[in-house]
Amino acid sequence: MEESQLHRCSDVSVIVVVRNGARFLAQALDSIFRQTCPPDQVIVVDGQSDDGTDCIALSWPDVLYVEQEILGLARARNLGLQHAHGEFIAFLDHDDLWMPDKLCIQIGFMRGHPEIAYTTTCFEWFVDLEHKTTIDPQDHRLSTPQTAPTPSALVARRTAFEQNGLFDQELTIACDSEWFARARRRGIANKTIPHILLRKRLHDANLSAHAARYRSEWLRVLHALPKGEAMQP
């Protein structure tokens, strides 16, 4: 679809966090700009990549490229938020893909429900067979739609971050889960859109290598809760 045929979402900012993601970034950006309602602002926060990620990001004229001086996932997301000017803010991890109508559906719902601070969507896993991987294409996760909150499925009003705060920079892996859990604990109004609008890529770098660290950080989050209080990641 030609750019002139698309209606831009002039009050939407999308933040893409990446570090050495050259092999996937172009596909992620393409899924953003091919939205039926493309965002007005796309920010790529690059965590000191040395694989040509910067060249890919800068090849898109409508991308705001931001270099991250101090590494960390939470810091990268928060840095993107500093540069975002939209009323609505969405995230896409560099190795994930959006369905073409993701923004249109989520933002359309939120415009009709002003009490909702943020929405997430269902998603599906997929294996990119063009890239070498040890993952079994028959993995049961590939055929099961998922509903767990994840930033790539999130569209939030700017006010959601004013209510709930930024991502916890003391956490390296569990900062996303902690943000969602904190929002639920505070009763911030949200809705899961019952459509698969996100495809999450399964590859070796995003699996078991980080599982132990995630569990350790999530236990730290749980231990910090007031006695008798519990929350799910």
C-alpha positions in Angstrom: 0.0 0.0 0.0 1.4 3.4 -0.9 2.2 5.9 1.8 -0.3 8.4 0.4 -3.1 5.8 0.9 -2.4 5.3 4.6 -3.8 7.3 7.4 -1.1 8.1 9.9 -1.7 7.9 13.6 -0.3 11.3 14.3 -0.3 10.8 18.1 1.4 7.5 18.2 5.1 6.8 19.0 6.7 3.4 18.6 9.9 2.5 20.4 12.2 -0.3 19.1 15.0 -1.4 21.4 17.8 -3.2 19.7 21.4 -4.4 20.3 23.2 -6.3 17.6 20.0 -7.1 15.8 20.9 -6.4 12.2 19.6 -9.7 11.0 16.0 -9.0 12.2 15.6 -5.2 12.5 14.6 -4.4 8.9 11.7 -6.9 9.1 10.6 -5.4 12.4 10.6 -1.8 11.0 8.8 -3.0 7.8 6.0 -4.4 10.0 5.7 -1.0 11.6 5.6 1.1 8.5 3.2 -1.3 6.8 0.6 -0.8 9.5 -2.8 0.1 8.1 -2.5 3.2 10.4 1.3 3.8 10.6 2.6 5.7 13.6 3.8 9.3 13.3 7.0 8.6 15.2 9.3 5.6 15.2 12.3 5.6 17.6 15.1 3.0 17.4 17.2 2.9 20.6 20.5 1.2 19.8 22.5 -0.4 22.6 26.0 0.1 21.1 25.6 -2.4 18.3 28.6 -3.4 16.3 27.0 -5.4 13.5 25.6 -2.7 11.2 22.4 -2.2 13.1 22.9 1.6 13.0 23.1 1.5 9.2 19.9 -0.4 8.9 18.0 2.0 11.3 19.4 5.1 9.6 18.4 3.8 6.1 14.8 4.5 7.1 14.2 8.3 6.7 11.3 8.3 9.1 13.2 6.7 12.0 14.6 8.7 14.9 17.9 6.9 15.8 19.1 7.2 19.4 22.4 5.8 20.6 22.3 4.4 24.1 25.3 5.4 26.2 24.6 3.3 29.3 23.5 -0.2 28.5 20.4 -2.0 29.9 17.0 -3.1 28.7 15.1 -0.9 31.1 17.3 2.1 30.4 16.7 1.6 26.7 13.0 1.5 27.1 13.1 4.6 29.3 15.4 6.4 26.9 12.8 5.8 24.2 10.1 7.2 26.4 12.1 10.4 26.9 12.1 10.9 23.1 8.5 9.9 22.5 5.9 12.7 21.9 2.8 10.6 21.2 -0.3 10.4 23.3 -0.1 6.6 22.7 3.1 4.7 23.0 3.9 1.2 21.6 7.0 -1.0 21.8 8.3 -3.6 19.3 11.3 -5.7 20.1 13.7 -5.9 17.1 13.1 -9.6 16.5 9.3 -9.5 16.7 6.7 -8.7 14.0 3.4 -6.9 14.1 0.3 -7.9 12.2 -0.7 -5.1 9.8 -3.8 -3.9 11.7 -2.3 -4.1 15.2 -2.1 -0.3 15.9 -5.5 0.3 14.2 -7.3 -2.2 16.3 -5.7 -1.4 19.7 -5.8 2.4 19.3 -9.3 2.3 17.9 -10.4 0.3 21.0 -8.7 2.8 23.3 -10.2 5.8 21.7 -13.6 4.3 22.3 -12.7 3.4 25.9 -11.0 6.4 27.4 -10.9 4.8 30.9 -8.4 2.1 29.6 -4.8 3.1 30.2 -3.2 0.3 28.2 -4.0 -2.7 26.0 -2.1 -5.8 25.1 -2.9 -8.5 22.5 -2.6 -12.2 22.0 0.4 -13.4 20.1 1.9 -16.4 18.5 5.5 -17.8 18.4 7.2 -18.6 15.2 10.6 -20.0 14.1 12.4 -18.2 11.3 13.8 -21.1 9.3 16.1 -18.8 7.3 18.3 -18.5 10.3 20.2 -21.3 12.0 18.5 -22.5 15.1 18.3 -25.5 17.4 14.7 -24.9 18.1 12.3 -27.7 17.0 9.7 -26.3 14.5 7.2 -28.7 16.0 7.6 -27.0 19.5 4.1 -27.0 21.1 4.4 -23.3 21.7 4.2 -22.6 18.0 0.6 -23.8 17.8 -0.7 -22.2 21.0 -1.8 -18.5 21.1 -0.3 -16.7 24.1 -1.9 -14.0 26.3 1.0 -13.2 28.6 1.7 -9.4 28.6 4.8 -8.5 26.7 6.0 -5.0 25.5 5.7 -5.9 21.8 2.0 -6.4 22.4 1.6 -3.2 24.4 -0.1 0.1 23.4 -0.3 2.5 26.4 -1.4 6.0 26.9 1.4 8.3 28.0 -0.6 8.7 31.3 -0.1 5.0 32.0 3.6 5.7 32.6 2.7 8.7 34.7 0.5 6.5 36.8 2.8 3.4 36.9 6.3 4.9 36.5 9.1 3.9 34.2 10.8 0.5 33.8 12.9 -0.6 36.8 16.5 0.0 35.8 17.7 -2.3 38.7 16.4 -5.3 36.7 18.2 -6.5 33.6 15.7 -9.1 32.3 12.5 -9.0 34.4 11.9 -5.2 34.1 9.1 -5.8 31.6 7.2 -8.3 33.8 7.7 -6.1 36.8 6.2 -3.1 35.0 3.0 -5.1 34.1 2.8 -6.7 37.6 3.2 -3.3 39.2 0.4 -1.9 37.0 -2.0 -4.8 38.0 -1.1 -4.3 41.6 -2.1 -0.6 41.3 -5.3 -1.5 39.6 -4.5 0.5 36.4 -7.3 -0.2 33.9 -6.2 -2.4 31.0 -7.7 -4.7 28.4 -6.3 -7.7 26.5 -7.5 -7.6 22.9 -8.6 -11.1 21.9 -6.8 -11.1 18.5 -3.4 -12.4 17.5 -1.7 -9.1 16.5 1.9 -10.0 17.3 4.3 -12.7 16.1 7.2 -13.4 18.5 10.3 -15.0 17.0 11.8 -18.0 18.7 15.5 -18.2 18.3 18.5 -19.4 20.3 19.4 -16.0 21.8 16.0 -15.4 23.4 15.5 -18.7 25.2 17.2 -20.6 28.0 20.3 -18.5 28.2 18.4 -15.9 30.2 16.0 -18.1 32.0 18.0 -18.5 35.2 18.7 -14.7 35.5 15.0 -14.0 34.9 13.9 -16.4 37.7 16.5 -14.8 40.0 15.2 -11.3 39.3 11.6 -12.2 39.6 12.2 -13.7 43.0 13.8 -10.4 44.0 10.6 -8.6 42.9 8.4 -11.0 44.9 10.5 -10.7 48.0 10.2 -6.9 47.9 6.4 -7.2 48.1 4.6 -6.5 51.4 4.0 -9.6 53.4 1.0 -11.6 52.2 0.8 -9.9 48.8 1.5 -11.8 45.6 1.5 -11.1 41.9 2.1 -13.1 38.7 4.7 -12.2 36.1 
